Coordinates of C-alpha atoms in Angstrom, one line a residue:
X295 CA 91.0 1.5 68.3
X296 CA 93.6 3.9 66.9
X297 CA 95.8 1.0 65.8
X298 CA 95.1 1.4 62.1
X299 CA 95.8 5.1 62.2
X300 CA 99.1 4.7 64.0
X301 CA 100.5 1.7 62.2
X302 CA 99.4 3.0 58.7
X303 CA 102.3 5.4 59.0
X304 CA 104.8 2.6 59.7
X305 CA 106.8 1.2 56.8
X306 CA 105.6 -2.0 55.2
X307 CA 107.0 -5.4 55.8
X308 CA 110.8 -5.3 56.2
X309 CA 112.9 -7.6 54.0
X310 CA 116.1 -9.0 55.4
X311 CA 119.3 -9.9 53.5
X312 CA 119.5 -13.4 55.0
X313 CA 122.5 -15.7 55.6
X314 CA 124.0 -18.5 53.6
X315 CA 121.4 -20.8 55.0
X316 CA 118.6 -18.9 53.2
X317 CA 117.2 -19.8 49.8
X318 CA 117.9 -17.2 47.1
X319 CA 115.3 -14.8 46.0
X320 CA 113.6 -16.2 42.8
X321 CA 113.8 -19.9 44.0
X322 CA 110.7 -21.9 43.1
X323 CA 109.1 -24.3 45.5
X324 CA 106.2 -26.0 43.7
X325 CA 103.9 -23.1 42.7
X326 CA 105.6 -20.6 45.1
X327 CA 108.3 -18.2 44.1
X328 CA 110.5 -16.7 46.9
X329 CA 110.5 -12.9 46.7
X330 CA 112.2 -12.0 50.0
X331 CA 113.2 -13.0 53.5
X332 CA 111.0 -12.0 56.4
X333 CA 113.0 -13.4 59.3
X334 CA 115.5 -16.0 60.3
X335 CA 115.8 -17.7 63.6
X336 CA 117.7 -20.6 65.2
X337 CA 115.2 -23.2 64.0
X338 CA 113.6 -21.8 60.9
X339 CA 113.5 -19.3 58.1
X340 CA 110.4 -17.4 57.0
X341 CA 110.2 -16.2 53.4
X342 CA 107.9 -13.8 51.5
X343 CA 106.6 -15.6 48.4
X344 CA 104.2 -15.4 45.6
X345 CA 101.7 -18.1 44.9
X346 CA 101.5 -18.3 41.1
X347 CA 98.6 -20.8 41.2
X348 CA 96.2 -18.6 43.3
X349 CA 97.9 -15.2 42.5
X350 CA 98.5 -14.1 46.0
X351 CA 101.3 -13.2 48.4
X352 CA 102.0 -15.7 51.1
X353 CA 104.6 -16.5 53.8
X354 CA 106.6 -19.8 53.8
X355 CA 108.3 -21.2 56.8
X356 CA 111.2 -23.6 56.3
X357 CA 112.5 -26.0 58.9
X358 CA 116.2 -25.1 59.4
X359 CA 117.8 -25.6 62.8
X360 CA 121.0 -23.8 62.2
X361 CA 122.9 -25.4 65.0
X362 CA 122.2 -28.9 63.6
X363 CA 122.2 -28.5 59.8
X364 CA 123.2 -26.2 56.9
X365 CA 122.4 -25.5 53.3
X366 CA 124.1 -27.7 50.6
X367 CA 125.0 -26.5 47.1
X368 CA 121.9 -28.3 45.7
X369 CA 119.6 -26.3 48.1
X370 CA 118.9 -29.3 50.2
X371 CA 119.4 -29.2 54.0
X372 CA 122.2 -31.4 55.4
X373 CA 122.8 -32.5 59.0
X374 CA 126.2 -31.3 60.2
X375 CA 127.0 -34.4 62.2
X376 CA 125.6 -38.0 62.4
X377 CA 125.1 -37.6 66.1
X378 CA 122.6 -34.8 65.4
X379 CA 120.6 -36.9 62.9
X380 CA 118.0 -38.3 65.3
X381 CA 117.4 -34.9 66.9
X382 CA 117.1 -33.2 63.5
X383 CA 114.5 -35.8 62.3
X384 CA 112.5 -35.5 65.5
X385 CA 112.4 -31.8 65.1
X386 CA 111.3 -32.2 61.5
X387 CA 108.4 -34.5 62.4
X388 CA 107.4 -32.0 65.1
X389 CA 107.5 -29.2 62.5
X390 CA 105.2 -31.2 60.2
X391 CA 102.8 -32.1 63.0
X392 CA 102.5 -28.4 64.0
X393 CA 101.6 -27.5 60.4
X394 CA 99.0 -30.3 60.4
X395 CA 97.5 -29.0 63.7
X396 CA 97.4 -25.4 62.6
X397 CA 95.8 -26.3 59.3
X398 CA 92.8 -27.6 61.2
X399 CA 92.0 -24.2 62.7
X400 CA 90.4 -21.2 61.0
X401 CA 90.4 -18.5 63.7
X402 CA 91.3 -14.9 62.7
X403 CA 93.8 -14.7 65.6
X404 CA 95.6 -18.0 64.9
X405 CA 98.1 -18.1 62.1
X406 CA 96.4 -19.8 59.1
X407 CA 98.3 -22.6 57.4
X408 CA 97.3 -23.3 53.8
X409 CA 99.5 -26.4 53.0
X410 CA 102.7 -28.2 54.0
X411 CA 105.1 -30.7 52.4
X412 CA 108.6 -32.1 52.5
X413 CA 111.3 -31.1 50.0
X414 CA 115.0 -30.5 50.0
X415 CA 115.4 -33.0 52.9
X416 CA 113.4 -30.6 55.1
X417 CA 109.8 -29.3 55.3
X418 CA 107.8 -26.2 54.4
X419 CA 104.5 -24.7 55.5
X420 CA 102.7 -22.1 53.5
X421 CA 100.9 -19.5 55.7
X422 CA 98.8 -16.4 55.2
X423 CA 101.0 -13.3 55.0
X424 CA 100.2 -10.9 57.7
X425 CA 101.1 -7.2 57.0
X426 CA 101.8 -5.9 60.5
X427 CA 104.3 -5.6 63.3
X428 CA 105.1 -7.8 66.3
X429 CA 104.1 -6.6 69.7
X430 CA 107.8 -6.3 70.6
X431 CA 108.3 -3.9 67.7
X432 CA 105.3 -1.8 68.6
X433 CA 106.3 -1.5 72.3
X434 CA 109.8 -0.4 71.2
X435 CA 108.9 1.9 68.4
X436 CA 105.3 3.0 69.1
X437 CA 105.0 3.0 72.9
X438 CA 102.2 5.6 72.9
X439 CA 99.9 3.1 71.3
X440 CA 100.1 0.9 74.4
X441 CA 97.2 1.9 76.6
X442 CA 95.0 -0.2 78.8
X443 CA 92.1 0.0 76.3
X444 CA 94.5 -1.1 73.5
X445 CA 95.9 -4.0 75.4
X446 CA 92.4 -5.2 76.3
X447 CA 91.5 -5.0 72.6
X448 CA 94.5 -6.9 71.5
X449 CA 94.5 -9.6 74.2
X450 CA 90.8 -10.3 74.0
X451 CA 91.6 -11.6 70.5
X452 CA 94.6 -13.7 71.7
X453 CA 92.7 -15.1 74.7
X454 CA 89.8 -16.1 72.4
X455 CA 92.3 -17.8 70.0
X456 CA 93.9 -19.7 72.9
X457 CA 90.5 -20.7 74.2
X458 CA 89.7 -22.4 70.9
X459 CA 93.0 -24.3 71.1
X460 CA 92.2 -25.6 74.6
X461 CA 88.8 -26.9 73.3
X462 CA 91.0 -29.2 71.1
X463 CA 93.3 -29.9 74.1
X464 CA 96.3 -28.1 72.7
X465 CA 98.6 -25.8 74.7
X466 CA 100.7 -23.1 73.0
X467 CA 103.6 -22.9 75.4
X468 CA 105.6 -20.4 73.3
X469 CA 103.9 -17.0 73.9
X470 CA 106.2 -14.0 73.7
X471 CA 106.1 -10.4 72.4
X472 CA 107.7 -11.5 69.1
X473 CA 105.2 -14.3 68.6
X474 CA 102.2 -11.9 68.5
X475 CA 101.7 -9.8 65.3
X476 CA 99.3 -6.9 65.1
X477 CA 98.1 -6.1 61.6
X478 CA 97.5 -2.5 60.5
X479 CA 93.7 -3.1 60.8
X480 CA 94.2 -3.9 64.5
X481 CA 93.6 -7.7 64.2
X482 CA 96.2 -9.5 66.4
X483 CA 97.5 -12.9 65.4
X484 CA 99.2 -15.5 67.5
X485 CA 102.0 -17.1 65.5
X486 CA 103.5 -20.6 65.5
X487 CA 104.1 -22.9 68.4
X488 CA 107.8 -23.4 68.0
X489 CA 107.2 -27.1 68.6
X490 CA 110.3 -28.1 66.7
X491 CA 112.4 -26.0 69.0
X492 CA 110.8 -27.5 72.0
X493 CA 111.4 -31.1 70.8
X494 CA 115.1 -30.3 70.0
X495 CA 115.5 -28.7 73.4
X496 CA 114.0 -31.8 75.1
X497 CA 116.3 -34.2 73.3
X498 CA 119.5 -32.1 73.8
X499 CA 118.5 -31.3 77.5
X500 CA 118.9 -27.6 76.6
X501 CA 116.1 -25.8 78.5
X502 CA 117.6 -22.4 77.4
X503 CA 116.9 -23.6 73.9
X504 CA 113.3 -24.3 74.5
X505 CA 112.3 -21.5 76.9
X506 CA 112.2 -17.7 76.5
X507 CA 113.5 -16.1 79.7
X508 CA 111.0 -14.0 81.5
X509 CA 108.0 -15.5 79.7
X510 CA 108.2 -19.2 80.7
X511 CA 106.6 -20.2 84.1
X512 CA 108.3 -22.4 86.6
X513 CA 106.4 -25.6 85.5
X514 CA 108.0 -25.4 82.1
X515 CA 111.4 -25.6 83.7
X516 CA 110.4 -28.4 86.1
X517 CA 108.7 -30.7 83.6
X518 CA 107.4 -32.7 86.5
X519 CA 104.2 -34.7 86.9
X520 CA 103.7 -33.0 90.3
X521 CA 103.6 -29.6 88.5
X522 CA 101.5 -30.2 85.4
X523 CA 101.2 -27.7 82.5
X524 CA 97.8 -26.3 81.5
X525 CA 96.0 -23.1 80.6
X526 CA 97.6 -21.5 83.6
X527 CA 101.0 -22.0 81.8
X528 CA 100.0 -19.9 78.8
X529 CA 98.3 -17.4 81.2
X530 CA 101.6 -16.7 82.9
X531 CA 103.3 -16.1 79.5
X532 CA 100.4 -13.8 78.5
X533 CA 100.7 -11.8 81.7
X534 CA 104.5 -11.6 81.2
X535 CA 103.9 -10.1 77.7
X536 CA 101.5 -7.5 79.2
X537 CA 104.1 -6.8 81.9
X538 CA 106.7 -6.2 79.1
X539 CA 104.2 -3.9 77.2
X540 CA 103.8 -1.7 80.3
X541 CA 107.3 -1.9 81.8
X542 CA 109.2 -2.1 78.5
X543 CA 111.1 -5.1 79.9
X544 CA 110.0 -8.7 80.9
X545 CA 109.6 -9.9 84.5
X546 CA 112.6 -11.7 86.1
X547 CA 113.1 -15.4 85.1
X548 CA 110.6 -17.6 87.0
X549 CA 113.2 -20.0 88.4
X550 CA 115.1 -17.1 89.9
X551 CA 111.9 -15.7 91.5
X552 CA 111.5 -19.0 93.4
X553 CA 114.8 -18.3 95.3
X554 CA 114.3 -14.5 95.6
X555 CA 111.4 -12.7 94.0
X556 CA 112.7 -9.4 92.8
X557 CA 109.7 -8.6 90.5
X558 CA 108.1 -5.3 91.2
X559 CA 104.3 -5.9 91.2
X560 CA 102.6 -3.5 88.7
X561 CA 100.0 -2.4 91.2
X562 CA 102.8 -1.1 93.5
X563 CA 104.1 1.3 90.9
X564 CA 102.6 4.3 89.2
X565 CA 101.4 3.6 85.7
X566 CA 99.3 6.5 84.3
X567 CA 96.3 5.4 82.4
X568 CA 96.1 1.9 83.8
X569 CA 93.5 0.9 86.4
X570 CA 94.3 -0.9 89.6
X571 CA 92.0 -3.8 88.6
X572 CA 93.8 -4.3 85.3
X573 CA 97.3 -4.2 87.0
X574 CA 96.2 -6.5 89.8
X575 CA 94.9 -9.1 87.3
X576 CA 98.4 -9.2 85.6
X577 CA 100.2 -9.5 88.9
X578 CA 97.9 -12.4 89.9
X579 CA 98.6 -14.2 86.6
X580 CA 102.3 -13.8 87.3
X581 CA 102.1 -15.8 90.5
X582 CA 105.0 -18.2 90.8
X583 CA 103.0 -21.2 91.9
X584 CA 100.6 -22.4 89.1
X585 CA 97.6 -22.9 91.6
X586 CA 97.8 -19.2 92.6
X587 CA 97.1 -18.0 89.0
X588 CA 93.8 -17.8 87.1
X589 CA 93.0 -21.4 85.9
X590 CA 91.2 -20.6 82.6
X591 CA 91.2 -18.0 79.9
X592 CA 87.6 -17.1 80.8
X593 CA 88.6 -16.4 84.4
X594 CA 91.6 -14.4 83.3
X595 CA 89.4 -12.4 80.9
X596 CA 87.0 -11.5 83.7
X597 CA 89.8 -10.3 86.0
X598 CA 91.2 -8.1 83.2
X599 CA 87.7 -6.6 82.6
X600 CA 87.5 -7.9 79.1
X601 CA 84.0 -8.5 77.7
X602 CA 82.9 -12.1 77.0
X603 CA 84.3 -14.0 74.0
X604 CA 82.4 -13.8 70.7
X605 CA 82.3 -17.6 70.6
X606 CA 80.6 -17.7 74.1
X607 CA 78.0 -15.1 73.1
X608 CA 77.2 -16.9 69.9
X609 CA 76.8 -20.2 71.6
X610 CA 74.3 -19.0 74.2
X611 CA 70.9 -20.7 73.9
X612 CA 67.4 -19.5 74.5
X613 CA 66.1 -19.8 78.1
X614 CA 63.9 -22.9 77.5
X615 CA 66.4 -24.6 75.3
X616 CA 69.2 -24.0 77.8
X617 CA 67.0 -25.3 80.6
X618 CA 66.2 -28.5 78.7
X619 CA 69.9 -29.1 78.1
X620 CA 70.8 -28.6 81.8
X621 CA 68.0 -30.9 82.9
X622 CA 69.2 -33.5 80.5
X623 CA 72.6 -33.3 82.1
X624 CA 71.1 -33.9 85.6
X625 CA 71.7 -30.4 86.9
X626 CA 69.1 -28.8 89.1
X627 CA 68.7 -25.2 88.1
X628 CA 65.2 -24.2 89.0
X629 CA 65.4 -20.7 87.4
X630 CA 66.2 -22.3 84.0
X631 CA 63.3 -24.8 84.0
X632 CA 60.4 -24.1 81.7
X633 CA 57.3 -23.7 83.9
X634 CA 55.0 -25.6 81.6
X635 CA 55.4 -28.9 83.4
X636 CA 54.0 -28.7 86.9
X637 CA 55.3 -32.1 87.9
X638 CA 58.9 -31.1 86.9
X639 CA 58.8 -28.0 89.1
X640 CA 57.2 -29.8 92.0
X641 CA 60.2 -31.8 92.9
X642 CA 62.3 -28.6 93.3
X643 CA 60.2 -25.9 94.8
X644 CA 59.4 -25.7 98.5
X645 CA 55.9 -24.5 97.8
X646 CA 55.4 -27.6 95.6
X647 CA 55.4 -29.7 98.7
X648 CA 52.3 -27.8 100.0
X649 CA 50.6 -28.4 96.7
X650 CA 51.5 -32.1 96.9
X651 CA 50.1 -32.3 100.4
X652 CA 46.8 -30.9 99.0
X653 CA 46.7 -33.1 95.9
X654 CA 43.2 -34.2 94.7
X655 CA 41.6 -37.5 95.6
X656 CA 39.1 -39.4 93.5
X657 CA 35.5 -39.1 94.6
X658 CA 32.9 -41.9 94.2
X659 CA 31.6 -40.2 91.0
X660 CA 35.1 -40.7 89.6
X661 CA 36.0 -36.9 89.5
X662 CA 39.3 -35.6 90.9
X663 CA 39.4 -32.8 93.4
X664 CA 41.9 -30.1 92.6
X665 CA 45.0 -29.7 94.9
X666 CA 44.0 -26.3 96.1
X667 CA 40.5 -27.5 97.3
X668 CA 41.8 -29.4 100.3
X669 CA 44.2 -26.6 101.3
X670 CA 41.5 -24.0 101.0
X671 CA 39.1 -26.2 103.0
X672 CA 41.7 -26.6 105.8
X673 CA 42.3 -22.8 106.0
X674 CA 38.6 -22.0 106.0
X675 CA 37.8 -24.6 108.7
X676 CA 40.7 -23.3 110.8
X677 CA 39.2 -19.8 110.7
X678 CA 35.8 -21.2 111.4
X679 CA 37.2 -23.1 114.4
X680 CA 38.8 -20.0 115.9
X681 CA 35.6 -18.0 115.3
X682 CA 33.5 -20.7 117.1
X683 CA 35.9 -20.7 120.1
X684 CA 35.3 -17.0 120.5
X685 CA 31.6 -17.4 120.2
X686 CA 31.4 -15.0 117.2
X687 CA 29.2 -17.3 115.2
X688 CA 27.0 -20.3 115.8
X689 CA 28.3 -23.7 114.7
X690 CA 25.7 -23.9 112.0
X691 CA 26.6 -20.5 110.6
X692 CA 30.3 -21.4 110.6
X693 CA 29.7 -24.6 108.7
X694 CA 27.5 -22.7 106.2
X695 CA 30.2 -20.1 105.6
X696 CA 32.8 -22.8 105.1
X697 CA 30.6 -24.7 102.7
X698 CA 29.9 -21.5 100.7
X699 CA 33.5 -20.6 100.4
X700 CA 34.7 -24.0 99.3
X701 CA 33.2 -24.0 95.7
X702 CA 35.1 -20.8 95.0
X703 CA 38.4 -22.6 95.1
X704 CA 37.0 -25.1 92.7
X705 CA 37.3 -22.5 89.9
X706 CA 41.2 -22.7 90.0
X707 CA 42.9 -24.6 87.2
X708 CA 45.9 -26.9 87.7
X709 CA 47.3 -30.1 86.2
X710 CA 45.6 -33.3 87.5
X711 CA 47.6 -35.3 90.0
X712 CA 47.6 -38.8 91.3
X713 CA 46.5 -38.8 95.0
X714 CA 49.2 -39.5 97.6
X715 CA 48.9 -40.7 101.2
X716 CA 49.6 -37.2 102.4
X717 CA 46.8 -35.7 100.3
X718 CA 44.3 -38.3 101.5
X719 CA 45.3 -37.5 105.1
X720 CA 44.7 -33.8 104.6
X721 CA 41.3 -34.3 103.2
X722 CA 40.4 -36.7 106.0
X723 CA 41.6 -34.2 108.5
X724 CA 39.5 -31.5 106.8
X725 CA 36.4 -33.7 107.1
X726 CA 37.0 -34.4 110.8
X727 CA 37.7 -30.8 111.5
X728 CA 34.4 -29.9 110.0
X729 CA 32.7 -32.1 112.6
X730 CA 34.9 -30.8 115.3
X731 CA 34.0 -27.2 114.5
X732 CA 30.3 -28.0 114.5
X733 CA 30.5 -29.5 118.0
X734 CA 33.1 -27.0 119.3
X735 CA 35.6 -29.9 119.7
X736 CA 39.4 -29.8 119.3
X737 CA 40.6 -29.9 115.6
X738 CA 42.1 -33.1 114.2
X739 CA 45.5 -32.7 112.4
X740 CA 46.5 -34.6 109.2
X741 CA 49.3 -36.3 111.2
X742 CA 46.8 -37.6 113.7
X743 CA 44.8 -39.1 110.9
X744 CA 47.9 -40.7 109.5
X745 CA 48.8 -42.1 112.9
X746 CA 45.6 -44.0 113.0
X747 CA 46.2 -45.5 109.5
X748 CA 48.6 -48.3 108.6
X749 CA 52.3 -47.7 108.3
X750 CA 53.3 -45.8 105.1
X751 CA 54.9 -48.3 102.8
X752 CA 56.8 -45.6 100.9
X753 CA 58.4 -44.2 104.1
X754 CA 59.4 -47.7 105.2
X755 CA 61.0 -48.4 101.8
X756 CA 62.9 -45.1 101.8
X757 CA 64.1 -45.5 105.3
X758 CA 65.6 -48.8 104.3
X759 CA 67.4 -47.4 101.2
X760 CA 68.6 -44.0 102.5
X761 CA 71.0 -45.4 105.1
X762 CA 72.2 -48.4 103.1
X763 CA 75.9 -47.8 102.2
X764 CA 75.7 -50.7 99.7
X765 CA 72.6 -49.5 97.9
X766 CA 72.7 -50.0 94.1
X767 CA 71.5 -47.5 91.4
X768 CA 69.0 -50.2 90.3
X769 CA 67.4 -50.3 93.7
X770 CA 67.0 -46.5 93.8
X771 CA 65.7 -46.4 90.3
X772 CA 63.1 -49.1 91.2
X773 CA 62.0 -47.0 94.2
X774 CA 61.5 -43.9 91.9
X775 CA 59.5 -45.9 89.5
X776 CA 57.3 -47.3 92.2
X777 CA 56.7 -43.8 93.8
X778 CA 57.1 -41.3 90.9
X779 CA 55.0 -38.7 92.8
X780 CA 56.0 -39.7 96.3
X781 CA 57.3 -37.6 99.2
X782 CA 60.9 -38.7 98.8
X783 CA 61.4 -38.2 95.1
X784 CA 63.8 -35.3 95.4
X785 CA 65.9 -37.1 98.1
X786 CA 65.9 -40.4 96.1
X787 CA 67.1 -38.6 93.0
X788 CA 69.9 -36.9 94.9
X789 CA 70.9 -40.2 96.4
X790 CA 70.9 -41.9 93.0
X791 CA 73.2 -39.2 91.6
X792 CA 75.6 -39.7 94.5
X793 CA 75.7 -43.5 94.1
X794 CA 76.2 -43.2 90.3
X795 CA 79.1 -40.7 90.8
X796 CA 80.8 -42.9 93.4
X797 CA 80.5 -45.9 91.2
X798 CA 81.9 -44.1 88.1
X799 CA 84.8 -42.7 90.2
X800 CA 85.7 -46.1 91.5
X801 CA 85.7 -47.7 88.1
X802 CA 87.9 -45.0 86.4
X803 CA 91.5 -45.9 85.4
X804 CA 94.5 -43.6 85.5
X805 CA 96.4 -44.1 82.3
X806 CA 100.0 -42.9 82.5
X807 CA 101.7 -42.0 79.3
X808 CA 105.5 -42.3 78.6
X809 CA 105.8 -41.4 74.9
X810 CA 109.2 -40.6 73.3
X811 CA 110.0 -38.2 71.7
X812 CA 106.3 -37.3 71.4
X813 CA 103.0 -38.4 69.9
X814 CA 99.4 -37.3 69.5
X815 CA 97.1 -39.4 71.6
X816 CA 93.6 -40.6 70.6
X817 CA 91.2 -42.4 72.8
X818 CA 88.3 -44.2 70.9
X819 CA 89.0 -41.9 68.0
X820 CA 88.9 -38.6 70.0
X821 CA 92.1 -36.6 70.2
X822 CA 93.3 -36.0 73.8
X823 CA 96.4 -33.9 73.0
X824 CA 100.1 -34.3 72.5
X825 CA 102.3 -36.3 74.9
X826 CA 104.4 -34.7 76.3
X827 CA 103.2 -32.5 77.9
X828 CA 100.2 -34.8 78.3
X829 CA 101.2 -37.4 80.9
X830 CA 97.9 -38.8 82.4
X831 CA 94.5 -39.7 81.0
X832 CA 91.5 -40.7 83.2
X833 CA 89.4 -43.5 81.5
X834 CA 85.9 -44.6 82.3
X835 CA 85.1 -48.2 82.9
X836 CA 85.1 -50.4 79.8
X837 CA 87.4 -51.2 76.9
X838 CA 89.1 -48.3 75.1
X839 CA 91.2 -48.2 71.9
X840 CA 94.3 -46.1 72.3
X841 CA 96.2 -44.8 69.2
X842 CA 99.4 -42.7 69.3
X843 CA 100.6 -41.0 66.1
X844 CA 103.8 -39.4 65.0
X845 CA 104.2 -38.3 61.4
X846 CA 106.7 -40.6 59.6
X847 CA 106.2 -43.5 61.9
X848 CA 103.6 -46.3 62.0
X849 CA 100.8 -45.6 64.5
X850 CA 101.0 -47.3 67.9
X851 CA 97.7 -48.9 68.7
X852 CA 96.6 -50.8 71.8
X853 CA 93.5 -51.6 73.8
X854 CA 93.0 -50.8 77.5
X855 CA 90.3 -52.4 79.7
X856 CA 89.6 -49.8 82.4
X857 CA 87.5 -52.2 84.4
X858 CA 90.2 -54.6 85.4
X859 CA 92.6 -52.2 87.3
X860 CA 92.8 -48.6 88.6
X861 CA 96.1 -47.7 86.9
X862 CA 98.0 -48.6 83.7
X863 CA 101.0 -47.3 81.7
X864 CA 101.7 -46.9 78.0
X865 CA 105.4 -46.7 77.1
X866 CA 106.3 -46.3 73.5
X867 CA 109.2 -44.8 71.6
X868 CA 109.0 -43.7 68.0
X869 CA 112.3 -44.7 66.5
X870 CA 113.8 -45.7 63.1
X871 CA 115.5 -48.7 64.7

């Protein structure tokens, strides 16, 4: 891209004068010396600093909610009023938790946090210093840089970063043009989550404090269990940023669009250099209702025409290895199965049923006939029969031709197979047809031979199981063990999968979460996400250990038995009381 060439002419990082709330240049914080002020917002201050220990330039963010607190003479941060104390402390803990979360990631498009600590009655996080400009600055000062190819290049990186967050069950919920920085080398970085601002807004009931007009979807205003937040929430914000980049202004506020949608769809306007497909994808992601938008970053990527994520390409396995993994998960993808194991393929391919019908039987000498022998015999005898009906050959000649052709099929190679009732019936039919052809009599079919035999025990057992609504997985498993090469293997496996799925769904528990002001939820040691916004967790049958953490407070730990009920609630408030 031409990003490097264009941004190389732009001045380096701008240094601001700062207000009375900012620390003075030259102030030391541990090994870090403040050398300038990069930015100051309503909830924090970002400083340029030098790390004397590692001899490098870094950025330091300080928790400073200006509406709640101010700077004292001793450089400490003091809450302006006692009534704001609880809100200030909740925001402080959220700031620390955000630093802890970001420190776990090492993605080139996610801001890198080196360390964090508490000092001056507030907290600090040390981040990598990114020499670049926000997307908002680029759109306003370098609009010619904003093309479809450039936006695809930038947002592929951001989408990939968000995808890595979602794999850890973390939503960003604070995407805007001033929260994306593009470095001079073209690498885009998604900055902090603004989680302290969100917590403070929640506690003060100030939605305008939390949300950035034009970039927040309707579900962030609603905060309702009936309208949950998910990847589609960040997708709306991403699309709004793209809309801003093209139109130079954000879309109308989402809550206003519910009453009267005044947004002009991009695809209805004239935007030179932008394809209809790209504009339509943005419009679709800006749908008011969450269910009408793309539901995943990968789906949004495809709609935009962006190539697959690097992490997806790197994780692709070889054909056989992938097939083995899919088979282990119980998914039937024939094209992915390695064709080494004939028995594995036989239960999925239609032609395998014919091979099964012609399976070899054991002769008196103990040798097994190959599956194709019986089939070839039947075909040859059928031809011989038709020829005899027309009088083309004498019965003796027809039999001789059939006998001469049969050994040729014996040269074929295949895996040995256990004889089944169907294969025995086919061979028996072939023998009787030989006699019928010799005497010019009507041919005998395999089904006719079966009809003269005793009832098929496998069919009787399957007929009993297939229509039983109370059938157990154990009964189906026993059937499969008894008839591993039977006629109903595929149907029995499908039925077993259905029964297991129904049993698992019936035994799951819906765990409702009511955590105040917030907490990170772990189930059996596995992180599920932060609550809020997480409000529900589905638990499989059995006992589960639930742990909810919030920095500065003791962990809340409880145990849930998902087998005793279908719903449960965890209510907990982290408080100093």
